[in-house]
Short mmCIF file of N, CA and C in Angstrom, two decimals:
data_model
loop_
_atom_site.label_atom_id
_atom_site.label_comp_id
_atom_site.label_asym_id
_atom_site.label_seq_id
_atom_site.Cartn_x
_atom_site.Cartn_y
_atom_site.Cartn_z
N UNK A 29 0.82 -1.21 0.00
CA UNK A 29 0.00 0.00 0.00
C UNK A 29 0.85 1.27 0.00
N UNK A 30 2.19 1.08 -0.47
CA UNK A 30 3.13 2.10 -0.41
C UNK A 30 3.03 2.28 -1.95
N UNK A 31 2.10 2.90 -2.28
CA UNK A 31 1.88 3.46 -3.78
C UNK A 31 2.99 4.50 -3.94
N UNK A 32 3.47 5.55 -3.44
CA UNK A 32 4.03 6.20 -3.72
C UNK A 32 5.67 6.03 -3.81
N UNK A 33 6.17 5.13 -2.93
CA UNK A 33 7.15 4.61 -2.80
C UNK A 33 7.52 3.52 -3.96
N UNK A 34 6.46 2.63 -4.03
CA UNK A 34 6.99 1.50 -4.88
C UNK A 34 7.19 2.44 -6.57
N UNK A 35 5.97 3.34 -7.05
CA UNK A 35 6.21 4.30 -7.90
C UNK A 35 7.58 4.69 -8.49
N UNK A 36 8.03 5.22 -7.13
CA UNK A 36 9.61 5.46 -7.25
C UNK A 36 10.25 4.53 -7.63
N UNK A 37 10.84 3.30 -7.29
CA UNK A 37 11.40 2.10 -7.31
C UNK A 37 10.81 1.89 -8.75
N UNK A 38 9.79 1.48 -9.29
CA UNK A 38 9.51 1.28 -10.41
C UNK A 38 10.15 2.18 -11.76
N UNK A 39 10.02 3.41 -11.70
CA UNK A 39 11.04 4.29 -12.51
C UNK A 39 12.00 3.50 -12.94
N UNK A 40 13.41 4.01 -12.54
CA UNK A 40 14.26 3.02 -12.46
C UNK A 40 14.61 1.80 -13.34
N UNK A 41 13.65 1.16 -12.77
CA UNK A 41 13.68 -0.60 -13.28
C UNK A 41 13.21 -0.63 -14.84
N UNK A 42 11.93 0.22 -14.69
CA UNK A 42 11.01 0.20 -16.29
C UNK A 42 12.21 0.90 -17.16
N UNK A 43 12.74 1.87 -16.84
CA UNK A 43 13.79 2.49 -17.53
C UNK A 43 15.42 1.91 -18.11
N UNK A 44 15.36 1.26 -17.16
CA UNK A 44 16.97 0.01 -17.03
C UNK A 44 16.42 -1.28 -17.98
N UNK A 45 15.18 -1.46 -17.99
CA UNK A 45 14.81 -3.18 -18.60
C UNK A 45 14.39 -2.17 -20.23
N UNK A 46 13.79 -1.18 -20.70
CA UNK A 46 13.76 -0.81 -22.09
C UNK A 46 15.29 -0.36 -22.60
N UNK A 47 15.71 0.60 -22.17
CA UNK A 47 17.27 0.53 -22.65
C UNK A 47 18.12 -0.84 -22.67
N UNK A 48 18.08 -1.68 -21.95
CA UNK A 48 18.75 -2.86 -22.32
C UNK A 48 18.10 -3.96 -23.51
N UNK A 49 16.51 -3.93 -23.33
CA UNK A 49 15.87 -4.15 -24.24
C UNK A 49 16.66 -3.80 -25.53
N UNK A 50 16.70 -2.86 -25.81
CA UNK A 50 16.75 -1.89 -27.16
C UNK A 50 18.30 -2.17 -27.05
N UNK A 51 18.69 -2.35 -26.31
CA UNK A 51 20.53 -2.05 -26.67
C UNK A 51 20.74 -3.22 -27.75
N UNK A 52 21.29 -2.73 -28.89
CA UNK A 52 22.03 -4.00 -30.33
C UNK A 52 23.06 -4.42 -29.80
N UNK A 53 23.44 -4.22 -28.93
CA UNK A 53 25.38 -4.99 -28.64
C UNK A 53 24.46 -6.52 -28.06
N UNK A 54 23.49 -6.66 -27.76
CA UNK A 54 22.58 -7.88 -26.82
C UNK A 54 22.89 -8.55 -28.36
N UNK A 55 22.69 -9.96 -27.60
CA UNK A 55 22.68 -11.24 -28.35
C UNK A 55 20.37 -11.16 -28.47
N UNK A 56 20.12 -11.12 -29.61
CA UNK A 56 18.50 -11.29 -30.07
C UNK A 56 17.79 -11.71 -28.80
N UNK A 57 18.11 -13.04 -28.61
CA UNK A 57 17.29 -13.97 -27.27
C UNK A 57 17.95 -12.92 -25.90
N UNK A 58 18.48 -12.33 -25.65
CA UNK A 58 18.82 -12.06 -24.34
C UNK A 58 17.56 -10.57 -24.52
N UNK A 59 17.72 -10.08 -25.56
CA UNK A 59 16.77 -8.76 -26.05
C UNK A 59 15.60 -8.76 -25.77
N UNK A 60 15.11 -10.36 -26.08
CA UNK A 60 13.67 -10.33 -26.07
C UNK A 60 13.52 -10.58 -24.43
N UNK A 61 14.25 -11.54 -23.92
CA UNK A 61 13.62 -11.47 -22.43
C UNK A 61 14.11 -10.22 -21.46
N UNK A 62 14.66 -9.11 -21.85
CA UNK A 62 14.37 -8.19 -21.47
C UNK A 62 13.18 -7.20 -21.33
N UNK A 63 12.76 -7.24 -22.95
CA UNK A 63 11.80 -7.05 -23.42
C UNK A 63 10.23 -7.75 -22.89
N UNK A 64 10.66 -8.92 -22.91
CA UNK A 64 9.54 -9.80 -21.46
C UNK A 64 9.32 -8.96 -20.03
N UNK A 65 10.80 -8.73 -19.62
CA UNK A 65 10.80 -8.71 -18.56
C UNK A 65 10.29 -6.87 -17.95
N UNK A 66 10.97 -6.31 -19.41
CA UNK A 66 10.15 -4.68 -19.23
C UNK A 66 8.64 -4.52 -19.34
N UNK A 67 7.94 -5.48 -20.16
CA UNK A 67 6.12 -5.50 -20.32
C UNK A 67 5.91 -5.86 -19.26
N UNK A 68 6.17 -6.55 -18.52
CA UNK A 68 6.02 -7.04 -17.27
C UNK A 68 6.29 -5.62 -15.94
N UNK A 69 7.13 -5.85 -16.05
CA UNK A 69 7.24 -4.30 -14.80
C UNK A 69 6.54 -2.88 -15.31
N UNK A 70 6.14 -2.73 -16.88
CA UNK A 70 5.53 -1.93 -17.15
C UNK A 70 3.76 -1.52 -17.03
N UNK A 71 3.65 -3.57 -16.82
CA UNK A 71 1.96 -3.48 -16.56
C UNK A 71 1.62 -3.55 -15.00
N UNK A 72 3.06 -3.98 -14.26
CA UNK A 72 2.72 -4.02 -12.77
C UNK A 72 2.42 -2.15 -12.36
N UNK A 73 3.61 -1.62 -13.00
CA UNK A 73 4.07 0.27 -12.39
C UNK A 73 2.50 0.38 -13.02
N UNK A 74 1.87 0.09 -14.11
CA UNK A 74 0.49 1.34 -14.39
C UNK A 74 -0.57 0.61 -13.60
N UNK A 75 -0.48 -1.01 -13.15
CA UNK A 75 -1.38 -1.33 -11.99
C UNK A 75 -1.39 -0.80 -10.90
N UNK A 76 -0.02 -0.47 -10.39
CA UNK A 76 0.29 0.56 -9.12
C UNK A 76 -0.28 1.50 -9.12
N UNK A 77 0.07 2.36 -10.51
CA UNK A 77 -0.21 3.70 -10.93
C UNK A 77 -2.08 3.93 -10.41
N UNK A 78 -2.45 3.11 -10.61
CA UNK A 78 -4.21 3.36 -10.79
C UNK A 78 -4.72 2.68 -9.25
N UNK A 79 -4.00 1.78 -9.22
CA UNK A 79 -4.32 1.83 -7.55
C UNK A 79 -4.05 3.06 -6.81
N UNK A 80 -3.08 3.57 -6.84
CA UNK A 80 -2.43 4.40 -6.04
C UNK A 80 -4.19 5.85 -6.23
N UNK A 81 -3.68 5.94 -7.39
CA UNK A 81 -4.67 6.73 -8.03
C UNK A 81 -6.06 6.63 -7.45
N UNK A 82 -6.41 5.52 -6.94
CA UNK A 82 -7.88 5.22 -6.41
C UNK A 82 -8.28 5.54 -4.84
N UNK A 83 -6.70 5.83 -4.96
CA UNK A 83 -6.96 6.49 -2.91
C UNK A 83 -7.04 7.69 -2.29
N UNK A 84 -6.96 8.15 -4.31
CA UNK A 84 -6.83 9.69 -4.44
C UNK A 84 -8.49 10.09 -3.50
N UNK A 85 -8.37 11.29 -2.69
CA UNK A 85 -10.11 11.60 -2.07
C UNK A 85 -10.68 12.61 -2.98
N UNK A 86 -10.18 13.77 -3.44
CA UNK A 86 -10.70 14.67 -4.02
C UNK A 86 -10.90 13.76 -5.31
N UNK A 87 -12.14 13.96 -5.76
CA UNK A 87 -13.22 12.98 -7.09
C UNK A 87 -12.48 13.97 -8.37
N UNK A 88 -12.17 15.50 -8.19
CA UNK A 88 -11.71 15.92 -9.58
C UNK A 88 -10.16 15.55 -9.82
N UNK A 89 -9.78 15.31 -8.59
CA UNK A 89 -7.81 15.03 -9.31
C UNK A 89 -7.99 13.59 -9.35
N UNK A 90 -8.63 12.75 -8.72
CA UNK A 90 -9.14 11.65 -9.41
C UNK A 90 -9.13 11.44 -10.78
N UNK A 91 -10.31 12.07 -11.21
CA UNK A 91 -10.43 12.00 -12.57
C UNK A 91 -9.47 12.72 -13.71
N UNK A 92 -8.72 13.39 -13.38
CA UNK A 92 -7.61 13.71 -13.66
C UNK A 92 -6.26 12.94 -14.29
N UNK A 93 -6.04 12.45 -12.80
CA UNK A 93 -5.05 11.77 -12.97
C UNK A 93 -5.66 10.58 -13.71
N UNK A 94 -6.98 9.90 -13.37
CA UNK A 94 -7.31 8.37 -14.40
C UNK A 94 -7.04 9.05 -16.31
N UNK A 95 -7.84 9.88 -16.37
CA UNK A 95 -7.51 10.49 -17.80
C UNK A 95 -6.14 10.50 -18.08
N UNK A 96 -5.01 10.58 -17.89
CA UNK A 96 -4.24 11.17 -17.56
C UNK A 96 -3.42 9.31 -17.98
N UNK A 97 -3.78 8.43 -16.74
CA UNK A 97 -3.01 7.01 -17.02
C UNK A 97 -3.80 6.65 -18.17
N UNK A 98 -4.76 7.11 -18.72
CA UNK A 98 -5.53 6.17 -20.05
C UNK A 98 -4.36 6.97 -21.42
N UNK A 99 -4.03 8.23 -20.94
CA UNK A 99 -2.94 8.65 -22.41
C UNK A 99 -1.60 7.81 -22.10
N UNK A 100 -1.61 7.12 -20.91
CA UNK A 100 0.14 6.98 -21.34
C UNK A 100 -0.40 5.13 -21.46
N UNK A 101 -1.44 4.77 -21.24
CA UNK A 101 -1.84 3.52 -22.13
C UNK A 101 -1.81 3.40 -23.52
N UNK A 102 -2.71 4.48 -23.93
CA UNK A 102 -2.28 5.11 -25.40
C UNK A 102 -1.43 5.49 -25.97
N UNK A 103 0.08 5.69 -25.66
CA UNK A 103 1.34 5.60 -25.74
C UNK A 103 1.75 4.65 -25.79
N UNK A 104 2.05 3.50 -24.46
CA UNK A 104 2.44 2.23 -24.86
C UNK A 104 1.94 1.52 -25.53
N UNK A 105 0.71 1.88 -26.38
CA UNK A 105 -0.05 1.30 -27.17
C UNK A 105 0.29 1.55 -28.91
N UNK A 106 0.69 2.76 -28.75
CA UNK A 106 1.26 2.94 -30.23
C UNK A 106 2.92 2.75 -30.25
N UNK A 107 3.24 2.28 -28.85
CA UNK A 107 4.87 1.75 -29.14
C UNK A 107 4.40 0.62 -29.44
N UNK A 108 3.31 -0.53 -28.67
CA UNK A 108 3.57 -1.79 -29.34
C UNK A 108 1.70 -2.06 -29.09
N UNK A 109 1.10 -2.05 -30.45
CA UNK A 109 -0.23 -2.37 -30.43
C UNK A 109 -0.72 -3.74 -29.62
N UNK A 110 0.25 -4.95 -29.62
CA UNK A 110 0.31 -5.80 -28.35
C UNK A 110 0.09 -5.53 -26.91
N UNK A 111 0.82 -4.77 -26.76
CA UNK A 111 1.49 -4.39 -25.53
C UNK A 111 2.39 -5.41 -24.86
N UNK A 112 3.19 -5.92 -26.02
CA UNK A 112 4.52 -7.39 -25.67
C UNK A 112 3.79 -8.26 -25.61
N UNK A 113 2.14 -8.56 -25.61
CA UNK A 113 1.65 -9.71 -25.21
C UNK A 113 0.87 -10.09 -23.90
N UNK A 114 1.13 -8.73 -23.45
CA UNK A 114 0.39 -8.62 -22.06
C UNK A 114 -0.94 -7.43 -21.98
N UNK A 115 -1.92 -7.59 -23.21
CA UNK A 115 -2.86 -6.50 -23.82
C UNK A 115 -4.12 -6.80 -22.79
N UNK A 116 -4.07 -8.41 -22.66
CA UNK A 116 -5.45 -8.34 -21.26
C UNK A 116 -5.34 -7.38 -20.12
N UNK A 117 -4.16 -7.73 -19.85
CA UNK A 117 -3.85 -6.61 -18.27
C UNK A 117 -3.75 -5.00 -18.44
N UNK A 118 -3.46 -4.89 -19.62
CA UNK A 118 -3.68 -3.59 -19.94
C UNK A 118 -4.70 -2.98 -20.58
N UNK A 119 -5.31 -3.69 -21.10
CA UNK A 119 -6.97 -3.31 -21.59
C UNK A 119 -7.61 -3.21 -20.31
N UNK A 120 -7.29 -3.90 -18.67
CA UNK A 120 -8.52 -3.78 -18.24
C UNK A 120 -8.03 -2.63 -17.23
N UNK A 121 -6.83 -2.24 -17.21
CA UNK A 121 -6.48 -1.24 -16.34
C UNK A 121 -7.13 -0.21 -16.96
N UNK A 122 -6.53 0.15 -18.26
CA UNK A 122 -7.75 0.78 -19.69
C UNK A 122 -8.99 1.38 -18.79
N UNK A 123 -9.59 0.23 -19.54
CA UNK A 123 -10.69 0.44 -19.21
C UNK A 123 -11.58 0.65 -17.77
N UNK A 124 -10.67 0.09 -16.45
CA UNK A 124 -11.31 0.65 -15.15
C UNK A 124 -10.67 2.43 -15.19
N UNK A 125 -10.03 2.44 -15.42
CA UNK A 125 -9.30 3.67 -15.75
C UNK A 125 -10.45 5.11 -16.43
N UNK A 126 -10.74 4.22 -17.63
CA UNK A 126 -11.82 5.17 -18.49
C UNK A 126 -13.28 5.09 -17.07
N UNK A 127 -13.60 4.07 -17.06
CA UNK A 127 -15.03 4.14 -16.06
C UNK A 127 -14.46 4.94 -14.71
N UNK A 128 -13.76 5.36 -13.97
CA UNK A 128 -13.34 6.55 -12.69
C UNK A 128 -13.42 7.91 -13.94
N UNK A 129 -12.59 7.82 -14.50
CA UNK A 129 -12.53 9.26 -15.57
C UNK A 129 -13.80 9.53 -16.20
N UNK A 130 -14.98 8.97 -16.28
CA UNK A 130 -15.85 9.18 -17.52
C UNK A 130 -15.70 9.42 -18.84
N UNK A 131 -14.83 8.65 -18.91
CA UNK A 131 -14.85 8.11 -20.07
C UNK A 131 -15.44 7.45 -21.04
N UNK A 132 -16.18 7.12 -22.54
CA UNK A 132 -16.38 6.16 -22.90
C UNK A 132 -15.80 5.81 -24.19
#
């Protein structure tokens, strides 16, 4: 329940596992399970992200901030229309995301 803390810690990691991802000096197979291993810490940090987000009290920075995690869904979404393969967990963050924001 340390939303704000683990937040921090997450930075970091999501940032260290795409640059190594992406680095060409990697042997292909070592690339991709980086690449595993960054979709993965990337769908845990925006699960955090929206939890954290849900303990928000004021209802307008609420909705704010949910608007707000549905664009950077829409970002990792036009980096990889998949989302690495992990599109369930991120469609439904998505979408609880859009229903707090009013969204449709």
């Amino acid at each position: 329940k340390k939303y704000d803390k683990a937040l921090e810690n997450f930075k970091p990691l999501v940032d260290g596992l795409w640059a190594t991802a992406n680095n060409k000096n990697l042997a292909e197979d070592l690339r991709k399970s980086y690449l595993a291993q960054y979709a993965q810490a990337l769908l845990d940090k925006t699960q955090c992200e929206y939890d954290y987000f849900m303990t928000t009290a004021d209802a307008q920075k609420k909705k704010n901030q949910m608007q707000n995690l549905v664009r950077k869904i829409q970002e990792y979404r036009d980096r990889n229309s998949e989302f690495w393969g992990l599109y369930k967990g991120f469609n439904k963050i998505e979408s609880d995301a859009k229903n707090v924001a009013g969204i449709k």
